[in-house]
mmCIF file of C-alpha atoms in Angstrom:
data_model
loop_
_atom_site.group_PDB
_atom_site.id
_atom_site.type_symbol
_atom_site.label_atom_id
_atom_site.label_comp_id
_atom_site.label_asym_id
_atom_site.label_seq_id
_atom_site.Cartn_x
_atom_site.Cartn_y
_atom_site.Cartn_z
ATOM 1 C CA MET A 1 -32.156 4.473 11.936
ATOM 2 C CA ALA A 2 -30.775 2.308 9.148
ATOM 3 C CA HIS A 3 -27.186 1.165 9.176
ATOM 4 C CA ALA A 4 -25.002 -0.322 6.490
ATOM 5 C CA GLU A 5 -24.348 -4.030 6.585
ATOM 6 C CA ALA A 6 -20.813 -5.078 7.444
ATOM 7 C CA GLY A 7 -18.917 -4.848 4.202
ATOM 8 C CA GLY A 8 -21.647 -2.839 2.525
ATOM 9 C CA SER A 9 -22.927 0.717 2.272
ATOM 10 C CA LEU A 10 -26.295 2.443 2.370
ATOM 11 C CA ALA A 11 -27.710 3.562 -0.954
ATOM 12 C CA VAL A 12 -27.527 7.309 -1.606
ATOM 13 C CA PRO A 13 -28.456 9.507 -4.595
ATOM 14 C CA ASN A 14 -26.206 9.516 -7.630
ATOM 15 C CA VAL A 15 -24.016 12.606 -7.312
ATOM 16 C CA GLN A 16 -23.370 12.993 -11.028
ATOM 17 C CA ALA A 17 -27.118 13.268 -11.611
ATOM 18 C CA LEU A 18 -27.495 15.642 -8.656
ATOM 19 C CA ALA A 19 -24.759 17.867 -10.037
ATOM 20 C CA GLU A 20 -26.421 18.105 -13.424
ATOM 21 C CA THR A 21 -29.611 19.316 -11.731
ATOM 22 C CA TYR A 22 -28.187 21.736 -9.182
ATOM 23 C CA ASN A 23 -25.481 23.245 -11.383
ATOM 24 C CA ARG A 24 -28.177 24.353 -13.826
ATOM 25 C CA SER A 25 -30.384 25.985 -11.200
ATOM 26 C CA ASP A 26 -30.240 28.556 -8.432
ATOM 27 C CA GLU A 27 -31.153 25.978 -5.816
ATOM 28 C CA GLN A 28 -28.857 25.194 -2.907
ATOM 29 C CA ILE A 29 -27.325 21.738 -2.875
ATOM 30 C CA PRO A 30 -28.859 19.292 -0.347
ATOM 31 C CA GLY A 31 -27.772 19.869 3.236
ATOM 32 C CA ARG A 32 -26.157 16.440 3.582
ATOM 33 C CA TYR A 33 -23.418 17.530 1.163
ATOM 34 C CA ILE A 34 -22.626 20.860 2.820
ATOM 35 C CA ARG A 35 -19.340 20.536 4.721
ATOM 36 C CA ASP A 36 -18.615 24.127 5.749
ATOM 37 C CA GLU A 37 -16.322 23.190 8.630
ATOM 38 C CA GLU A 38 -14.058 20.883 6.637
ATOM 39 C CA ALA A 39 -14.114 22.941 3.473
ATOM 40 C CA ALA A 40 -13.066 26.022 5.445
ATOM 41 C CA GLU A 41 -9.837 24.456 6.757
ATOM 42 C CA GLU A 42 -6.629 26.150 5.690
ATOM 43 C CA VAL A 43 -5.040 24.730 2.553
ATOM 44 C CA ILE A 44 -1.430 25.381 1.582
ATOM 45 C CA VAL A 45 -1.105 25.797 -2.164
ATOM 46 C CA ASP A 46 2.519 26.935 -2.097
ATOM 47 C CA HIS A 47 4.167 25.454 -5.184
ATOM 48 C CA ASP A 48 7.473 25.087 -3.364
ATOM 49 C CA ILE A 49 5.894 22.851 -0.702
ATOM 50 C CA SER A 50 4.003 20.742 -3.221
ATOM 51 C CA SER A 51 7.168 20.394 -5.291
ATOM 52 C CA ALA A 52 8.984 19.061 -2.227
ATOM 53 C CA ILE A 53 7.032 15.800 -2.458
ATOM 54 C CA PRO A 54 9.689 13.099 -2.940
ATOM 55 C CA ILE A 55 10.047 11.758 -6.484
ATOM 56 C CA ILE A 56 11.306 8.181 -6.653
ATOM 57 C CA ASP A 57 12.954 6.941 -9.842
ATOM 58 C CA VAL A 58 12.599 3.173 -10.122
ATOM 59 C CA ASN A 59 15.429 3.090 -12.640
ATOM 60 C CA LYS A 60 17.735 4.305 -9.896
ATOM 61 C CA LEU A 61 16.399 1.707 -7.464
ATOM 62 C CA LEU A 62 17.355 -1.033 -9.885
ATOM 63 C CA ASP A 63 20.740 0.409 -10.844
ATOM 64 C CA PRO A 64 23.476 -0.999 -8.534
ATOM 65 C CA GLN A 65 25.299 2.337 -8.752
ATOM 66 C CA SER A 66 22.404 4.341 -7.343
ATOM 67 C CA SER A 67 20.214 1.720 -5.633
ATOM 68 C CA LYS A 68 21.400 2.302 -2.064
ATOM 69 C CA GLU A 69 20.887 6.065 -2.227
ATOM 70 C CA GLU A 70 17.497 5.828 -3.948
ATOM 71 C CA CYS A 71 16.342 3.119 -1.517
ATOM 72 C CA ALA A 72 17.179 5.411 1.396
ATOM 73 C CA LYS A 73 15.226 8.177 -0.346
ATOM 74 C CA LEU A 74 12.258 5.819 -0.755
ATOM 75 C CA GLY A 75 12.333 4.924 2.939
ATOM 76 C CA SER A 76 12.604 8.565 3.937
ATOM 77 C CA ALA A 77 9.603 9.432 1.763
ATOM 78 C CA CYS A 78 7.499 6.811 3.554
ATOM 79 C CA LYS A 79 8.685 7.926 6.997
ATOM 80 C CA HIS A 80 8.303 11.677 6.641
ATOM 81 C CA TRP A 81 5.666 12.164 3.962
ATOM 82 C CA GLY A 82 3.723 8.904 3.748
ATOM 83 C CA PHE A 83 3.633 9.178 0.001
ATOM 84 C CA PHE A 84 5.704 9.971 -3.056
ATOM 85 C CA GLN A 85 5.398 10.400 -6.782
ATOM 86 C CA GLY A 86 6.915 7.929 -9.209
ATOM 87 C CA LYS A 87 8.727 9.730 -11.977
ATOM 88 C CA ASN A 88 7.607 9.391 -15.599
ATOM 89 C CA VAL A 89 5.978 6.022 -16.241
ATOM 90 C CA ASN A 90 8.322 5.440 -19.170
ATOM 91 C CA SER A 91 11.233 5.249 -16.733
ATOM 92 C CA TYR A 92 9.740 2.469 -14.602
ATOM 93 C CA LYS A 93 11.894 -0.599 -15.164
ATOM 94 C CA LEU A 94 10.443 -3.494 -13.297
ATOM 95 C CA VAL A 95 11.918 -6.583 -11.711
ATOM 96 C CA VAL A 96 12.325 -9.636 -13.940
ATOM 97 C CA ILE A 97 10.884 -8.338 -17.206
ATOM 98 C CA ASN A 98 12.794 -5.046 -16.987
ATOM 99 C CA HIS A 99 10.449 -2.846 -18.985
ATOM 100 C CA GLY A 100 8.346 0.241 -18.307
ATOM 101 C CA VAL A 101 4.613 0.607 -17.870
ATOM 102 C CA PRO A 102 3.695 1.339 -21.493
ATOM 103 C CA ASN A 103 2.090 4.658 -22.306
ATOM 104 C CA GLU A 104 -0.456 2.698 -24.321
ATOM 105 C CA VAL A 105 -1.609 0.870 -21.180
ATOM 106 C CA ILE A 106 -2.014 4.116 -19.241
ATOM 107 C CA CYS A 107 -3.814 5.915 -22.083
ATOM 108 C CA ASN A 108 -6.228 3.057 -22.790
ATOM 109 C CA PHE A 109 -7.044 2.736 -19.104
ATOM 110 C CA ARG A 110 -7.681 6.473 -18.741
ATOM 111 C CA ASN A 111 -9.846 6.547 -21.859
ATOM 112 C CA ASP A 112 -11.988 3.658 -20.691
ATOM 113 C CA ILE A 113 -12.515 5.180 -17.241
ATOM 114 C CA THR A 114 -13.714 8.341 -18.947
ATOM 115 C CA GLU A 115 -16.000 6.446 -21.305
ATOM 116 C CA PHE A 116 -17.555 4.468 -18.459
ATOM 117 C CA PHE A 117 -18.472 7.559 -16.455
ATOM 118 C CA LYS A 118 -19.800 9.317 -19.576
ATOM 119 C CA GLN A 119 -22.462 6.665 -20.056
ATOM 120 C CA PRO A 120 -26.110 7.364 -19.163
ATOM 121 C CA LEU A 121 -26.972 6.698 -15.540
ATOM 122 C CA GLU A 122 -29.081 3.656 -16.442
ATOM 123 C CA ALA A 123 -26.095 1.957 -18.092
ATOM 124 C CA LYS A 124 -23.873 2.522 -15.058
ATOM 125 C CA MET A 125 -26.570 1.432 -12.626
ATOM 126 C CA ALA A 126 -26.507 -2.003 -14.266
ATOM 127 C CA TYR A 127 -23.295 -2.498 -12.264
ATOM 128 C CA SER A 128 -24.621 -1.150 -8.961
ATOM 129 C CA MET A 129 -23.275 -2.466 -5.689
ATOM 130 C CA ILE A 130 -25.415 -5.079 -3.996
ATOM 131 C CA PRO A 131 -25.962 -5.439 -0.216
ATOM 132 C CA GLY A 132 -22.915 -6.768 1.572
ATOM 133 C CA ASN A 133 -20.614 -6.223 -1.403
ATOM 134 C CA LEU A 134 -18.334 -3.253 -2.033
ATOM 135 C CA GLN A 135 -17.790 -4.021 -5.685
ATOM 136 C CA GLY A 136 -19.681 -2.125 -8.332
ATOM 137 C CA TYR A 137 -21.012 1.355 -8.894
ATOM 138 C CA GLY A 138 -22.346 3.475 -6.052
ATOM 139 C CA GLN A 139 -20.986 4.779 -2.780
ATOM 140 C CA HIS A 140 -18.828 3.431 0.046
ATOM 141 C CA PHE A 141 -18.616 4.251 3.757
ATOM 142 C CA VAL A 142 -22.217 5.399 4.178
ATOM 143 C CA VAL A 143 -23.142 3.812 7.493
ATOM 144 C CA SER A 144 -26.075 5.941 8.687
ATOM 145 C CA GLU A 145 -28.887 8.000 7.205
ATOM 146 C CA ASN A 146 -27.776 11.237 8.829
ATOM 147 C CA GLN A 147 -24.042 11.351 8.109
ATOM 148 C CA LYS A 148 -22.608 13.948 5.753
ATOM 149 C CA LEU A 149 -21.971 12.763 2.194
ATOM 150 C CA ASP A 150 -19.154 13.156 -0.303
ATOM 151 C CA TRP A 151 -19.562 14.878 -3.647
ATOM 152 C CA ALA A 152 -18.461 11.870 -5.719
ATOM 153 C CA ASP A 153 -19.537 8.574 -7.237
ATOM 154 C CA LEU A 154 -17.396 5.463 -6.880
ATOM 155 C CA PHE A 155 -16.891 2.292 -8.849
ATOM 156 C CA GLY A 156 -15.002 -0.518 -7.129
ATOM 157 C CA LEU A 157 -13.595 -3.815 -8.401
ATOM 158 C CA VAL A 158 -11.498 -6.637 -6.985
ATOM 159 C CA LEU A 159 -8.726 -7.286 -9.519
ATOM 160 C CA ARG A 160 -6.301 -9.790 -7.982
ATOM 161 C CA PRO A 161 -5.932 -12.660 -7.388
ATOM 162 C CA ILE A 162 -7.507 -13.157 -10.784
ATOM 163 C CA ASP A 163 -9.743 -15.989 -9.563
ATOM 164 C CA SER A 164 -11.325 -13.583 -7.055
ATOM 165 C CA ARG A 165 -12.795 -11.374 -9.769
ATOM 166 C CA ASP A 166 -16.588 -11.130 -9.878
ATOM 167 C CA MET A 167 -17.268 -10.497 -13.543
ATOM 168 C CA ARG A 168 -20.852 -9.413 -12.835
ATOM 169 C CA PHE A 169 -19.414 -6.019 -11.989
ATOM 170 C CA TRP A 170 -17.007 -5.737 -14.939
ATOM 171 C CA PRO A 171 -18.602 -3.482 -17.582
ATOM 172 C CA SER A 172 -18.958 -4.746 -21.134
ATOM 173 C CA HIS A 173 -18.926 -1.153 -22.356
ATOM 174 C CA PRO A 174 -16.684 0.327 -23.450
ATOM 175 C CA PRO A 175 -15.758 -2.956 -25.178
ATOM 176 C CA SER A 176 -12.065 -2.551 -24.342
ATOM 177 C CA PHE A 177 -12.672 -1.895 -20.633
ATOM 178 C CA ARG A 178 -11.968 -5.392 -19.343
ATOM 179 C CA ASN A 179 -8.759 -5.783 -21.302
ATOM 180 C CA SER A 180 -7.549 -2.293 -20.377
ATOM 181 C CA VAL A 181 -8.116 -2.910 -16.667
ATOM 182 C CA ASP A 182 -6.489 -6.337 -16.829
ATOM 183 C CA ARG A 183 -3.323 -4.997 -18.463
ATOM 184 C CA TYR A 184 -3.135 -2.023 -16.135
ATOM 185 C CA SER A 185 -3.616 -4.278 -13.110
ATOM 186 C CA SER A 186 -0.803 -6.566 -14.214
ATOM 187 C CA GLU A 187 1.703 -3.756 -14.806
ATOM 188 C CA ALA A 188 0.837 -2.073 -11.514
ATOM 189 C CA ALA A 189 1.290 -5.322 -9.583
ATOM 190 C CA LYS A 190 4.826 -5.677 -10.965
ATOM 191 C CA LEU A 191 5.669 -2.138 -9.942
ATOM 192 C CA VAL A 192 4.320 -2.618 -6.422
ATOM 193 C CA SER A 193 6.290 -5.836 -5.978
ATOM 194 C CA CYS A 194 9.400 -3.894 -6.895
ATOM 195 C CA LEU A 195 8.645 -1.138 -4.390
ATOM 196 C CA LEU A 196 7.820 -3.592 -1.594
ATOM 197 C CA LYS A 197 11.127 -5.363 -2.147
ATOM 198 C CA PHE A 198 13.077 -2.153 -1.668
ATOM 199 C CA LEU A 199 10.977 -1.126 1.327
ATOM 200 C CA ALA A 200 11.961 -4.433 2.937
ATOM 201 C CA VAL A 201 15.598 -3.585 2.281
ATOM 202 C CA ASP A 202 15.114 -0.161 3.860
ATOM 203 C CA MET A 203 13.501 -1.703 6.954
ATOM 204 C CA GLY A 204 16.234 -4.314 7.242
ATOM 205 C CA VAL A 205 13.942 -7.321 6.834
ATOM 206 C CA GLU A 206 14.274 -10.233 4.436
ATOM 207 C CA PRO A 207 12.610 -9.165 1.131
ATOM 208 C CA GLU A 208 11.303 -12.637 0.285
ATOM 209 C CA SER A 209 9.597 -13.121 3.637
ATOM 210 C CA PHE A 210 8.139 -9.612 3.448
ATOM 211 C CA LEU A 211 6.779 -10.213 -0.061
ATOM 212 C CA GLU A 212 5.260 -13.466 1.201
ATOM 213 C CA ILE A 213 2.877 -11.394 3.339
ATOM 214 C CA PHE A 214 1.531 -9.980 0.060
ATOM 215 C CA ARG A 215 1.404 -13.326 -1.741
ATOM 216 C CA GLY A 216 -1.155 -13.573 -4.492
ATOM 217 C CA GLN A 217 -0.788 -9.800 -4.869
ATOM 218 C CA PRO A 218 -4.304 -8.949 -3.612
ATOM 219 C CA GLN A 219 -5.374 -5.830 -5.469
ATOM 220 C CA SER A 220 -8.584 -3.828 -5.658
ATOM 221 C CA MET A 221 -9.496 -0.663 -7.507
ATOM 222 C CA ARG A 222 -11.656 2.345 -6.795
ATOM 223 C CA MET A 223 -12.434 4.658 -9.688
ATOM 224 C CA THR A 224 -13.907 7.960 -8.570
ATOM 225 C CA TYR A 225 -15.867 10.572 -10.470
ATOM 226 C CA TYR A 226 -16.015 14.037 -8.900
ATOM 227 C CA PRO A 227 -18.670 16.129 -10.676
ATOM 228 C CA PRO A 228 -18.184 19.894 -10.767
ATOM 229 C CA CYS A 229 -20.085 21.809 -8.096
ATOM 230 C CA LYS A 230 -20.951 25.483 -8.365
ATOM 231 C CA GLN A 231 -20.744 25.570 -4.557
ATOM 232 C CA ALA A 232 -17.386 23.783 -4.515
ATOM 233 C CA SER A 233 -16.235 25.716 -1.461
ATOM 234 C CA LYS A 234 -18.986 24.029 0.584
ATOM 235 C CA VAL A 235 -18.449 20.379 -0.355
ATOM 236 C CA VAL A 236 -15.801 17.674 -0.033
ATOM 237 C CA GLY A 237 -15.141 15.190 -2.818
ATOM 238 C CA LEU A 238 -13.766 12.443 -0.585
ATOM 239 C CA SER A 239 -13.670 12.742 3.203
ATOM 240 C CA PRO A 240 -10.339 12.833 5.065
ATOM 241 C CA HIS A 241 -9.086 9.291 5.540
ATOM 242 C CA THR A 242 -6.159 6.930 5.383
ATOM 243 C CA ASP A 243 -6.070 3.870 3.136
ATOM 244 C CA ARG A 244 -6.375 0.465 4.793
ATOM 245 C CA MET A 245 -4.013 -1.354 2.416
ATOM 246 C CA GLY A 246 -0.236 -1.652 2.131
ATOM 247 C CA LEU A 247 0.481 0.595 -0.842
ATOM 248 C CA THR A 248 -1.895 2.646 -2.993
ATOM 249 C CA LEU A 249 -1.149 3.701 -6.565
ATOM 250 C CA LEU A 250 -3.213 6.698 -7.656
ATOM 251 C CA LEU A 251 -3.570 7.755 -11.272
ATOM 252 C CA GLN A 252 -5.397 10.897 -12.336
ATOM 253 C CA ALA A 253 -7.560 10.241 -15.371
ATOM 254 C CA ASN A 254 -7.647 13.903 -16.375
ATOM 255 C CA ASP A 255 -5.741 17.094 -15.599
ATOM 256 C CA VAL A 256 -8.025 18.460 -12.850
ATOM 257 C CA GLN A 257 -6.259 18.568 -9.481
ATOM 258 C CA GLY A 258 -7.989 17.976 -6.164
ATOM 259 C CA LEU A 259 -5.827 15.752 -3.962
ATOM 260 C CA GLN A 260 -4.750 17.186 -0.609
ATOM 261 C CA ILE A 261 -2.676 15.590 2.156
ATOM 262 C CA ARG A 262 -2.430 16.515 5.813
ATOM 263 C CA LYS A 263 1.156 17.450 6.578
ATOM 264 C CA ASP A 264 2.150 18.844 9.987
ATOM 265 C CA GLY A 265 -1.487 19.519 10.804
ATOM 266 C CA LYS A 266 -2.253 21.470 7.614
ATOM 267 C CA TRP A 267 -3.701 20.498 4.267
ATOM 268 C CA VAL A 268 -1.278 20.640 1.341
ATOM 269 C CA ALA A 269 -2.630 20.727 -2.216
ATOM 270 C CA ILE A 270 -0.807 18.262 -4.445
ATOM 271 C CA ASN A 271 -0.144 18.838 -8.114
ATOM 272 C CA ALA A 272 0.257 15.431 -9.713
ATOM 273 C CA LEU A 273 3.094 15.179 -12.196
ATOM 274 C CA ASP A 274 1.978 14.398 -15.719
ATOM 275 C CA GLY A 275 2.629 10.750 -16.464
ATOM 276 C CA ALA A 276 3.293 9.828 -12.843
ATOM 277 C CA PHE A 277 1.800 7.564 -10.217
ATOM 278 C CA ILE A 278 1.169 8.974 -6.785
ATOM 279 C CA VAL A 279 2.040 6.273 -4.254
ATOM 280 C CA ASN A 280 1.027 6.360 -0.622
ATOM 281 C CA VAL A 281 1.561 4.224 2.452
ATOM 282 C CA GLY A 282 -1.576 2.621 3.878
ATOM 283 C CA ASP A 283 -2.564 1.554 7.389
ATOM 284 C CA THR A 284 -1.379 -2.023 6.913
ATOM 285 C CA LEU A 285 2.136 -0.962 5.980
ATOM 286 C CA GLU A 286 2.349 1.492 8.892
ATOM 287 C CA ILE A 287 1.450 -1.349 11.274
ATOM 288 C CA LEU A 288 3.798 -3.879 9.657
ATOM 289 C CA SER A 289 6.636 -1.332 9.873
ATOM 290 C CA ASN A 290 5.861 -0.795 13.578
ATOM 291 C CA GLY A 291 5.265 2.861 12.870
ATOM 292 C CA ARG A 292 8.370 3.561 10.781
ATOM 293 C CA TYR A 293 6.272 4.424 7.742
ATOM 294 C CA LYS A 294 3.284 6.746 7.994
ATOM 295 C CA SER A 295 -0.157 6.173 6.545
ATOM 296 C CA ILE A 296 -0.959 9.607 5.207
ATOM 297 C CA GLU A 297 -4.318 11.274 5.800
ATOM 298 C CA HIS A 298 -5.682 12.683 2.574
ATOM 299 C CA ARG A 299 -8.861 13.980 1.010
ATOM 300 C CA ALA A 300 -10.190 15.141 -2.358
ATOM 301 C CA MET A 301 -11.804 18.458 -3.195
ATOM 302 C CA VAL A 302 -13.894 19.333 -6.239
ATOM 303 C CA HIS A 303 -13.732 21.966 -8.971
ATOM 304 C CA PRO A 304 -16.552 24.502 -9.505
ATOM 305 C CA THR A 305 -16.791 23.983 -13.279
ATOM 306 C CA ARG A 306 -14.776 20.900 -14.265
ATOM 307 C CA GLU A 307 -15.162 17.199 -13.536
ATOM 308 C CA ARG A 308 -12.284 15.221 -12.019
ATOM 309 C CA MET A 309 -11.622 11.486 -12.363
ATOM 310 C CA SER A 310 -9.058 9.269 -10.696
ATOM 311 C CA ALA A 311 -8.300 5.597 -10.139
ATOM 312 C CA ALA A 312 -6.724 4.192 -6.986
ATOM 313 C CA LEU A 313 -5.214 0.699 -6.907
ATOM 314 C CA PHE A 314 -4.964 -0.787 -3.415
ATOM 315 C CA HIS A 315 -2.449 -3.539 -2.676
ATOM 316 C CA ALA A 316 -3.165 -5.707 0.354
ATOM 317 C CA VAL A 317 -1.694 -8.553 2.375
ATOM 318 C CA TYR A 318 -3.100 -12.008 1.678
ATOM 319 C CA LEU A 319 -6.545 -12.706 3.101
ATOM 320 C CA ASP A 320 -5.512 -14.991 5.973
ATOM 321 C CA ALA A 321 -2.585 -12.828 7.059
ATOM 322 C CA THR A 322 -2.200 -11.290 10.495
ATOM 323 C CA VAL A 323 -1.747 -7.534 10.457
ATOM 324 C CA GLY A 324 0.785 -6.713 13.139
ATOM 325 C CA PRO A 325 4.294 -5.296 13.558
ATOM 326 C CA LEU A 326 6.986 -7.467 11.973
ATOM 327 C CA PRO A 327 8.753 -9.513 14.703
ATOM 328 C CA GLU A 328 12.218 -8.370 13.585
ATOM 329 C CA LEU A 329 11.209 -4.739 13.994
ATOM 330 C CA VAL A 330 9.562 -5.345 17.365
ATOM 331 C CA LYS A 331 12.788 -6.955 18.562
ATOM 332 C CA ASN A 332 14.834 -3.990 17.354
ATOM 333 C CA ASP A 333 12.419 -1.417 18.779
ATOM 334 C CA GLY A 334 11.876 -3.187 22.080
ATOM 335 C CA GLU A 335 8.083 -2.966 21.806
ATOM 336 C CA ALA A 336 5.131 -3.515 19.498
ATOM 337 C CA ARG A 337 3.491 -0.150 18.873
ATOM 338 C CA TYR A 338 0.313 -1.673 17.410
ATOM 339 C CA SER A 339 -1.950 -4.556 18.296
ATOM 340 C CA SER A 340 -2.091 -7.526 15.939
ATOM 341 C CA ILE A 341 -5.364 -8.361 14.205
ATOM 342 C CA SER A 342 -6.439 -10.708 11.434
ATOM 343 C CA PHE A 343 -6.681 -8.991 8.076
ATOM 344 C CA VAL A 344 -10.289 -10.177 7.757
ATOM 345 C CA ASP A 345 -11.241 -8.401 10.998
ATOM 346 C CA PHE A 346 -9.106 -5.401 10.091
ATOM 347 C CA ARG A 347 -10.955 -5.032 6.808
ATOM 348 C CA LYS A 348 -14.368 -5.404 8.485
ATOM 349 C CA ARG A 349 -13.513 -2.645 10.968
ATOM 350 C CA PHE A 350 -12.456 -0.317 8.179
ATOM 351 C CA PHE A 351 -15.557 -0.734 6.038
ATOM 352 C CA ALA A 352 -17.999 -0.785 8.955
ATOM 353 C CA SER A 353 -17.322 2.876 9.734
ATOM 354 C CA LYS A 354 -17.407 6.138 7.852
ATOM 355 C CA LEU A 355 -14.206 7.768 6.635
ATOM 356 C CA ASP A 356 -12.776 9.574 9.642
ATOM 357 C CA GLY A 357 -9.143 10.565 9.334
ATOM 358 C CA ARG A 358 -6.738 8.228 11.152
ATOM 359 C CA SER A 359 -9.257 7.071 13.779
ATOM 360 C CA ASN A 360 -9.307 3.396 12.756
ATOM 361 C CA LEU A 361 -5.523 3.181 12.685
ATOM 362 C CA GLU A 362 -5.091 5.053 15.962
ATOM 363 C CA SER A 363 -7.450 2.609 17.703
ATOM 364 C CA LEU A 364 -4.956 -0.197 17.028
ATOM 365 C CA LYS A 365 -2.047 1.469 18.767
ATOM 366 C CA SER A 366 -0.777 -0.434 21.795
#
């Protein structure tokens, strides 16, 4: 039986091409994509519950009159939900430069994601992942030849630090792609720095020392294309998992919903606000916070007739950091609730296994 290399993934068929074939025929989709057990789980689509997702206004975080209250709301969102939505990108006023993420940046980025995935398969395959590397076009987390597969194609890039970029995987078409991604990456990094600063305040740790753990602002991106599937009730777009990083910023590239989070043991369908980032806590931040903040388990489902596209930006600690509970919090809590591990080893563990809920994070509990 073949296994993926550490830091790599086994090659699997292109799902977009599969979808074009099977959606036009009466054939059943291949058995490796059928996920009856997971797809049959109860999903809460109650609008009132979805609307209860905390909405954080960065303007209020930065306003001395409302900062304390909004910071407490931010901390509560991370403790009880594990994620929140950032209100209207035009209202994001960021530290130092004090301006919002321009609509132009968001629109150009969305357009270029769409244009990339619209290209013929041969053009996209020019940026295919290579063994031992998770950048490029293809699939992640495929570690054996008999595991069930997701109904999606992925395209991953390392964005920051800038000198870590491997331009072999940066498409030259559409022509504006590289500039759009660069501008989007820069604006997102400013926003995340702002959020991390206020999370430090909420935890009662020194903001500068906390931000030092994220020095260089390591950032990677995963763009995902979920083709429509006429048997949508039998497949899963992205398996249940938590994110390994500190904070994730998710942007939907079109208006097709599909994100679900596990809340109190049940799946809750999330309707993303137009013009908003969805932000979620990752495994690293849960560990650093000694369990105060929760890394939320989530998954993506697909639509029977419409494609869905999204882009997730992952923000990590610096490469040589140790991932472990912050000493100040351990002292306050009287115990470390997680083992400490180098970020390099932490990352290897994450990518050497298939997506499987919170299993990787739970294995690090003391």
